[in-house]
Coordinates of C-alpha atoms in Angstrom, one line a residue:
Chain A
M4 CA 181.0 162.4 49.8
L5 CA 184.9 162.9 49.9
I6 CA 186.1 166.5 49.9
T7 CA 189.0 167.2 47.8
K8 CA 190.7 170.3 46.9
D9 CA 189.3 170.8 43.7
I10 CA 185.8 171.1 44.9
K11 CA 184.1 174.5 45.1
L12 CA 184.0 175.2 48.9
A13 CA 180.4 177.1 48.2
D14 CA 179.3 173.4 47.2
V15 CA 181.0 172.0 50.0
I16 CA 179.1 174.0 52.3
L17 CA 175.9 173.8 50.4
Q18 CA 176.1 170.0 50.9
N19 CA 176.6 169.9 54.5
Y20 CA 175.9 172.8 56.5
H21 CA 177.3 171.5 59.9
L22 CA 180.8 172.7 58.2
I23 CA 180.1 176.1 58.7
P24 CA 181.8 176.5 62.3
I25 CA 184.6 174.6 61.3
I26 CA 185.1 176.6 58.2
S27 CA 184.9 179.9 60.1
R28 CA 187.2 178.3 62.7
F29 CA 189.9 178.5 60.1
G30 CA 189.2 182.1 59.7
I31 CA 187.4 181.4 56.2
K32 CA 184.8 184.4 55.7
F33 CA 181.8 184.1 53.3
G34 CA 181.4 185.6 50.1
F35 CA 184.4 183.5 48.2
G36 CA 182.7 183.0 45.1
D37 CA 183.4 179.9 43.1
K38 CA 186.8 179.4 44.6
S39 CA 187.8 175.8 45.3
V40 CA 189.0 174.5 48.4
G41 CA 192.5 174.7 47.2
Q42 CA 192.4 177.9 46.2
I43 CA 190.9 179.4 49.0
C44 CA 193.5 177.5 51.6
T45 CA 196.2 179.1 49.6
Q46 CA 194.3 182.5 50.0
Y47 CA 194.3 182.1 53.7
H48 CA 197.6 180.5 54.2
I49 CA 196.0 177.3 55.4
K50 CA 197.8 174.1 54.9
T51 CA 195.2 172.4 52.4
N52 CA 195.9 168.8 53.2
F53 CA 195.5 169.5 56.9
F54 CA 192.0 171.3 56.0
L55 CA 191.2 168.3 54.2
E56 CA 191.4 165.8 57.0
I57 CA 189.7 168.3 59.5
V58 CA 186.7 168.8 57.1
N59 CA 186.4 165.0 55.8
A60 CA 186.5 163.9 59.2
F61 CA 183.9 166.1 60.4
N62 CA 181.8 165.5 57.1
D63 CA 181.7 161.7 57.6
K64 CA 181.8 160.0 60.7
D65 CA 183.5 157.1 59.0
Y66 CA 186.1 158.8 57.7
K67 CA 189.4 158.4 60.2
P68 CA 192.2 160.9 59.6
Y69 CA 194.3 160.2 62.5
E70 CA 196.9 158.0 60.3
K71 CA 197.5 160.9 57.9
L72 CA 197.4 163.7 60.5
K73 CA 199.8 162.0 62.5
N74 CA 202.4 162.5 59.8
M75 CA 201.6 166.0 59.9
S76 CA 203.3 168.9 62.3
L77 CA 201.4 168.5 65.4
S78 CA 201.8 172.2 65.5
L79 CA 198.6 172.5 62.9
T80 CA 196.3 170.3 65.0
V81 CA 197.2 172.1 68.1
S82 CA 196.5 175.7 66.6
Y83 CA 193.0 174.0 65.5
L84 CA 192.3 172.8 68.7
L85 CA 193.1 176.0 70.1
K86 CA 190.8 177.8 67.8
S87 CA 188.1 175.2 69.0
H88 CA 188.5 175.9 72.2
Y89 CA 187.9 179.7 71.6
Y90 CA 184.6 178.6 69.7
Y91 CA 183.6 176.7 72.9
N92 CA 184.3 179.1 75.6
K93 CA 183.7 182.7 73.6
V94 CA 181.1 181.7 71.3
K95 CA 178.8 178.6 71.8
L96 CA 178.6 178.3 75.5
P97 CA 177.7 181.8 76.0
F98 CA 175.0 181.8 73.2
I99 CA 173.4 178.6 74.6
E100 CA 173.7 180.3 78.4
N101 CA 171.9 183.1 76.8
L102 CA 169.3 180.9 75.4
I103 CA 168.7 179.2 78.8
D104 CA 168.3 182.5 80.6
S105 CA 165.5 183.8 78.4
L106 CA 163.5 180.6 78.9
E107 CA 160.1 181.6 80.6
W108 CA 157.7 179.4 82.8
E109 CA 154.3 180.3 83.8
G110 CA 153.8 180.8 87.5
E111 CA 156.0 180.5 90.7
D112 CA 158.3 177.7 88.9
N113 CA 159.7 179.9 86.7
L114 CA 162.4 181.3 88.8
K115 CA 163.0 178.0 90.5
N116 CA 163.6 176.2 87.0
K117 CA 165.5 178.9 85.6
N118 CA 167.9 179.2 88.4
V119 CA 168.7 175.4 88.5
L120 CA 169.2 175.1 84.9
K121 CA 171.5 178.2 84.9
K122 CA 173.3 177.0 87.8
F123 CA 174.1 173.4 86.1
F124 CA 175.0 175.2 82.7
R125 CA 177.6 177.7 84.7
Q126 CA 179.0 174.8 86.5
Y127 CA 179.5 173.1 83.1
R128 CA 181.0 176.2 81.5
K129 CA 183.4 176.5 84.4
E130 CA 184.5 172.8 83.9
V131 CA 185.1 173.1 80.2
N132 CA 186.7 176.3 80.7
E133 CA 189.0 174.9 83.4
H134 CA 189.8 171.9 81.2
T135 CA 190.7 174.1 78.3
A136 CA 192.7 176.3 80.1
N137 CA 194.8 173.3 81.5
E138 CA 195.5 172.1 77.9
E139 CA 196.6 175.6 77.0
T140 CA 198.8 176.3 79.4
E141 CA 200.2 173.0 80.5
I142 CA 199.7 170.3 77.9
Y143 CA 199.7 171.8 74.5
P144 CA 203.0 173.9 75.2
Y145 CA 204.8 171.0 76.4
V146 CA 203.6 169.0 73.2
L147 CA 204.6 171.6 70.7
E148 CA 208.2 172.0 72.8
L149 CA 208.5 168.1 72.2
E150 CA 208.1 168.5 68.8
Q151 CA 210.3 171.4 68.1
N152 CA 213.3 169.8 70.0
Y153 CA 212.5 166.5 68.1
N154 CA 213.2 168.3 64.8
N155 CA 216.0 170.3 65.9
T156 CA 219.3 168.7 66.0
G157 CA 221.2 171.7 67.8
K158 CA 221.5 172.4 71.3
V159 CA 218.9 171.4 73.4
S160 CA 217.7 174.2 76.4
V161 CA 218.6 173.0 79.9
S162 CA 214.9 173.9 80.9
F163 CA 213.5 171.5 78.5
L164 CA 215.9 168.8 79.5
E165 CA 214.4 169.3 83.1
K166 CA 211.3 169.1 81.8
L167 CA 211.8 166.1 80.0
K168 CA 213.0 164.2 83.2
T169 CA 210.1 165.3 85.4
K170 CA 207.0 165.4 82.8
S171 CA 205.4 162.8 81.2
I172 CA 202.5 163.1 78.6
K173 CA 200.8 159.9 80.2
D174 CA 200.4 161.9 83.3
Y175 CA 197.8 164.1 81.3
A176 CA 195.4 161.2 81.4
D177 CA 192.0 162.9 80.2
T178 CA 188.9 163.7 82.0
H179 CA 186.9 164.5 78.8
D180 CA 184.4 161.8 80.1
E181 CA 183.1 163.8 82.9
L182 CA 182.4 166.9 80.4
N183 CA 180.8 164.6 78.1
S184 CA 178.3 163.1 80.7
S185 CA 177.3 166.5 81.7
L186 CA 175.9 167.4 78.2
L187 CA 174.1 164.0 78.3
D188 CA 172.6 164.7 81.6
L189 CA 171.4 168.2 80.4
K190 CA 169.7 166.6 77.1
N191 CA 168.0 164.0 79.2
I192 CA 166.7 166.6 81.9
I193 CA 165.5 168.9 79.0
I194 CA 164.0 166.3 77.1
K195 CA 162.4 164.1 80.1
Y196 CA 162.4 165.8 83.2
L197 CA 161.9 169.8 82.7
Y198 CA 158.6 171.1 82.7
P199 CA 157.8 172.5 79.1
A200 CA 158.6 176.0 79.1
E201 CA 156.4 178.7 77.6
N202 CA 158.7 179.7 74.6
K203 CA 158.8 176.1 73.3
D204 CA 160.8 177.4 70.4
I205 CA 163.9 178.2 72.4
T206 CA 163.8 175.0 74.3
V207 CA 164.2 173.2 70.6
Q208 CA 167.0 175.3 69.8
I209 CA 168.6 174.7 73.0
L210 CA 168.6 171.1 72.6
I211 CA 169.8 171.4 69.0
E212 CA 172.6 173.3 70.1
I213 CA 173.9 170.9 72.6
F214 CA 173.7 168.0 69.9
K215 CA 175.8 170.3 67.9
L216 CA 178.2 170.9 70.6
E217 CA 178.6 167.2 71.6
K218 CA 179.3 166.2 68.2
D219 CA 181.9 168.9 67.8
M220 CA 183.3 168.0 71.2
T221 CA 183.4 164.5 70.4
D222 CA 185.8 165.3 67.2
H223 CA 187.5 167.4 69.3
T224 CA 188.5 165.0 72.1
E225 CA 189.4 162.1 69.3
L226 CA 191.8 164.8 67.7
E227 CA 193.5 164.6 71.1
E228 CA 193.3 161.3 72.3
K229 CA 194.1 159.5 68.5
V230 CA 196.7 162.2 67.0
V231 CA 198.2 164.7 69.8
I232 CA 198.8 162.5 72.7
P233 CA 200.0 159.4 70.9
V234 CA 202.5 161.3 68.6
A235 CA 203.6 163.2 71.3
E236 CA 204.0 160.0 73.3
K237 CA 206.2 158.7 70.7
I238 CA 208.5 161.6 70.3
E239 CA 208.6 161.8 74.2
T240 CA 209.9 158.2 74.3
E241 CA 212.5 158.8 71.6
L242 CA 213.7 162.0 73.3
K243 CA 214.2 160.7 76.6
K244 CA 216.3 158.0 74.9
R245 CA 218.2 160.5 73.1
Y246 CA 219.3 162.5 76.2
Chain B
M6 CA 167.4 154.1 79.8
A7 CA 166.6 151.6 76.9
V8 CA 169.1 148.8 76.8
K9 CA 171.6 148.7 73.9
F10 CA 173.5 145.6 72.6
S11 CA 177.3 145.6 71.9
F12 CA 178.1 143.9 68.7
L13 CA 181.2 142.7 67.4
I14 CA 182.0 142.1 63.6
V15 CA 184.8 140.0 62.6
E16 CA 185.3 139.9 58.8
K17 CA 188.7 140.8 56.8
S18 CA 186.9 142.5 53.7
Y19 CA 185.9 146.2 54.1
I20 CA 183.2 145.8 51.7
I21 CA 181.6 143.2 53.8
R22 CA 182.1 144.7 57.1
S23 CA 180.2 147.9 56.0
G24 CA 177.5 146.0 54.6
L25 CA 177.2 144.0 57.9
M26 CA 177.6 147.5 60.0
Q27 CA 174.9 149.0 57.6
I28 CA 172.4 146.0 58.4
I29 CA 173.2 146.4 62.6
S30 CA 172.9 149.7 62.5
N31 CA 169.2 149.5 61.6
F32 CA 168.1 148.0 64.8
Y33 CA 166.8 150.1 67.7
E34 CA 168.5 148.1 70.2
T35 CA 172.1 148.5 68.5
G36 CA 174.6 150.1 70.9
V37 CA 178.2 149.9 69.9
V38 CA 179.5 148.4 66.9
N39 CA 183.1 146.9 66.8
E40 CA 185.2 145.8 64.1
L41 CA 188.1 143.5 63.8
H42 CA 189.8 142.3 60.8
N43 CA 191.0 138.8 61.9
V44 CA 190.8 136.6 64.9
D45 CA 194.3 137.3 66.6
T46 CA 192.8 139.4 69.1
L47 CA 189.5 138.4 69.4
L48 CA 189.3 137.0 72.9
K49 CA 190.9 140.3 74.4
K50 CA 188.2 142.3 72.1
L51 CA 185.5 140.4 73.4
S52 CA 186.2 141.0 77.0
E53 CA 187.0 144.8 76.5
V54 CA 183.9 145.4 74.2
N55 CA 181.7 143.4 76.7
A56 CA 180.0 142.2 73.3
D57 CA 176.5 140.7 73.5
V58 CA 176.8 139.3 69.6
L59 CA 179.6 138.3 67.6
I60 CA 179.4 138.1 64.1
I61 CA 182.3 136.0 62.3
N62 CA 182.9 135.1 58.8
A63 CA 182.8 131.2 58.3
K64 CA 186.4 131.4 56.8
L65 CA 187.8 132.6 59.9
I66 CA 186.6 130.1 61.9
A67 CA 187.4 127.4 59.8
A68 CA 191.1 127.9 60.4
V69 CA 190.8 127.7 64.1
P70 CA 187.7 125.6 65.2
E71 CA 188.8 125.3 68.9
L72 CA 188.4 129.1 69.2
I73 CA 184.8 128.8 69.1
L74 CA 185.0 126.4 71.8
D75 CA 187.1 128.4 73.8
I76 CA 184.8 131.5 73.3
R77 CA 181.7 129.4 74.4
K78 CA 183.1 128.5 77.8
R79 CA 184.4 131.8 78.6
F80 CA 181.2 133.7 77.3
E81 CA 178.5 132.1 78.1
Q82 CA 176.0 134.8 77.5
L83 CA 177.5 135.9 74.1
K84 CA 175.2 134.9 71.1
L85 CA 177.4 133.6 68.1
V86 CA 176.4 134.3 64.7
V87 CA 178.1 132.9 61.7
F88 CA 178.1 134.1 58.2
A89 CA 178.9 132.4 55.1
G90 CA 179.4 132.7 51.2
T91 CA 176.2 130.2 50.9
R92 CA 173.5 128.7 53.1
R93 CA 174.9 125.0 52.6
E94 CA 178.6 126.5 53.9
A95 CA 176.9 128.1 57.1
D96 CA 175.5 124.8 57.9
E97 CA 178.6 123.2 58.4
F98 CA 179.3 125.1 61.3
P99 CA 177.6 123.7 64.5
G100 CA 177.4 125.6 67.7
F101 CA 176.4 129.0 66.4
D102 CA 173.0 130.5 67.8
L103 CA 172.5 132.0 64.0
K104 CA 173.5 131.5 60.6
I105 CA 173.6 134.0 57.9
S106 CA 174.7 133.4 54.1
V107 CA 175.9 136.4 51.9
D108 CA 173.1 135.3 49.3
E109 CA 170.0 135.9 51.7
P110 CA 167.6 138.8 51.0
K111 CA 167.8 141.7 53.4
H112 CA 164.3 141.1 55.1
L113 CA 165.3 137.3 56.0
I114 CA 168.7 138.4 57.6
V115 CA 166.7 141.5 59.5
E116 CA 164.3 139.1 60.9
K117 CA 166.9 136.6 62.0
I118 CA 169.0 139.2 63.8
Q119 CA 166.0 140.8 65.0
S120 CA 164.8 137.5 66.8
L121 CA 168.1 136.8 68.0
I122 CA 168.0 140.2 69.9
N123 CA 164.4 139.7 71.3
E124 CA 166.0 136.3 72.7
I125 CA 168.4 138.4 74.9
K126 CA 166.5 141.3 75.4
P127 CA 164.5 140.1 78.6
K128 CA 167.6 139.0 80.6
K129 CA 169.2 142.8 80.4
D130 CA 166.0 144.4 80.3
N131 CA 165.6 144.7 84.3
N132 CA 164.9 148.2 84.8
L133 CA 162.9 149.7 81.8
S134 CA 160.8 151.2 84.5
E135 CA 162.1 154.8 84.7
N136 CA 160.1 155.4 88.1
L137 CA 162.3 155.7 90.9
S138 CA 161.5 153.6 93.8
E139 CA 161.4 155.5 97.7
R140 CA 164.8 154.2 98.6
E141 CA 166.1 155.4 95.3
K142 CA 164.6 158.7 95.7
D143 CA 166.4 159.1 99.3
V144 CA 169.4 158.4 97.8
V145 CA 169.1 160.9 95.1
K146 CA 168.1 163.5 97.6
Q147 CA 171.5 162.7 100.0
I148 CA 173.4 162.7 96.3
A149 CA 172.1 166.3 95.8
L150 CA 172.7 167.3 99.4
G151 CA 176.4 166.7 98.3
K152 CA 176.9 163.7 100.6
T153 CA 179.5 161.2 99.8
N154 CA 178.8 157.3 99.5
K155 CA 179.7 156.5 103.1
E156 CA 177.5 159.6 104.8
I157 CA 174.6 158.6 102.5
G158 CA 174.9 155.0 103.9
E159 CA 175.1 156.0 107.4
A160 CA 172.2 158.4 107.0
L161 CA 169.8 155.6 105.5
F162 CA 171.4 152.7 107.4
I163 CA 172.8 150.9 104.6
S164 CA 176.3 149.9 103.1
P165 CA 178.3 152.0 100.9
H166 CA 178.4 149.2 98.6
T167 CA 174.5 149.2 98.6
V168 CA 174.6 153.0 98.1
I169 CA 176.6 152.3 94.9
T170 CA 174.4 149.9 93.6
H171 CA 171.5 152.4 94.1
R172 CA 173.5 154.9 91.9
K173 CA 174.0 152.6 89.3
N174 CA 170.2 151.9 89.1
I175 CA 169.2 155.4 89.3
T176 CA 171.7 156.5 86.4
G177 CA 170.2 153.4 84.4
K178 CA 166.9 154.5 84.9
L179 CA 167.2 158.3 84.4
G180 CA 169.9 158.5 82.3
I181 CA 171.5 161.1 84.7
K182 CA 175.0 160.4 85.6
T183 CA 176.8 163.4 87.3
V184 CA 176.2 164.8 90.5
S185 CA 175.1 168.1 89.1
G186 CA 172.6 166.6 86.8
L187 CA 171.0 164.6 89.7
T188 CA 171.0 167.5 91.8
V189 CA 168.9 169.2 88.8
Y190 CA 166.5 166.4 89.0
A191 CA 166.1 166.1 92.6
I192 CA 165.2 170.0 92.5
L193 CA 162.9 169.9 89.9
N194 CA 161.2 167.0 91.3
N195 CA 161.0 168.9 94.8
L196 CA 163.2 166.3 96.4
I197 CA 165.1 168.9 97.9
K198 CA 164.9 172.7 97.7
I199 CA 167.3 174.7 95.7
E200 CA 168.8 176.7 98.9
D201 CA 169.9 173.0 100.2
A202 CA 171.6 171.9 97.1
V203 CA 175.6 172.1 96.9

């Protein structure tokens, strides 16, 4: 289903509940009655076109939003990516870690299994944290600065010119693969090799959470690789020519 | 890990392409499915995606018949499937492993593609058994202890190159790729003690 601005947001959610975290990432709170997507976007000062591209891409894996997003301001995509980072680091990962923490095994393996899983997950969390922190302090600010200076025909600061000379967006070749592999490993470990825990409902919950997180992160990476990096690269090349 | 095949569909029309995608996605063995709109970058794409099966519209071939000979020569293992508007049209193209036509019913098309998949399966299917050999267990143990390929080679009296081959096979069998993941596996299976892990 293609989501448009005239559809009621309630219907959108009822049709695909996976959009719930995406919508809350935009700051939208429930209890919105029969308002349409367009009305709610206006109420929350969200750019409707941008919102539609993001939810449609998440809703339908064959929907490719990249071309349209490339024509919108990068600051929109970047601010959305920042919100996803928050969601991963502060909401989802701690939640999964708590679930892992509450697993119980019978007998002497309890401590071993718990510790080994926890250690693995902590390590993964740390990697995600470092990865997103690097993007937030290095990549995104540079990308935004590129866009700002590209649109600005006035005077350019010396410090930016210096950056333009020394930096290259290409240097930020990504390490998403490693993060992805860790999630895949964790799925295989739990599904195939971990001795079943006593509280199997929690095991099920953990697995479902991992699958959801994986899908969310894949979409996230695609936004970076197919929108932010190529657009920034293009702007960078032109700015390097200009100055 | 189950063996998955990579498909490449070459077709101009979006409607037909998505129809083919829909059919292909039904097979258990289906891995990645890539699409191309024309034959311009076909050779490049084939090596890029490491395709096992190429499905191409007869009309696109008709314009460049020599291309198929070239593909045959370069990609010996690749299975070639041509599809056309009618069965008679499809028959006009020799040198293909399979011919399908748009007017065939679903079950026929599915059966044909499944038997093609079965044909290539044994060739790729060399490590379906998920049990690690004793040697592979030794390697997992060393990885979990935090050793480098060179160190593992020295410890087990094998070349670093052999270590890499073992690692590839281990990942293929277990579905675990990262060092931390393999460490978890090693501890859960009592190959090493948790205190010894890095």
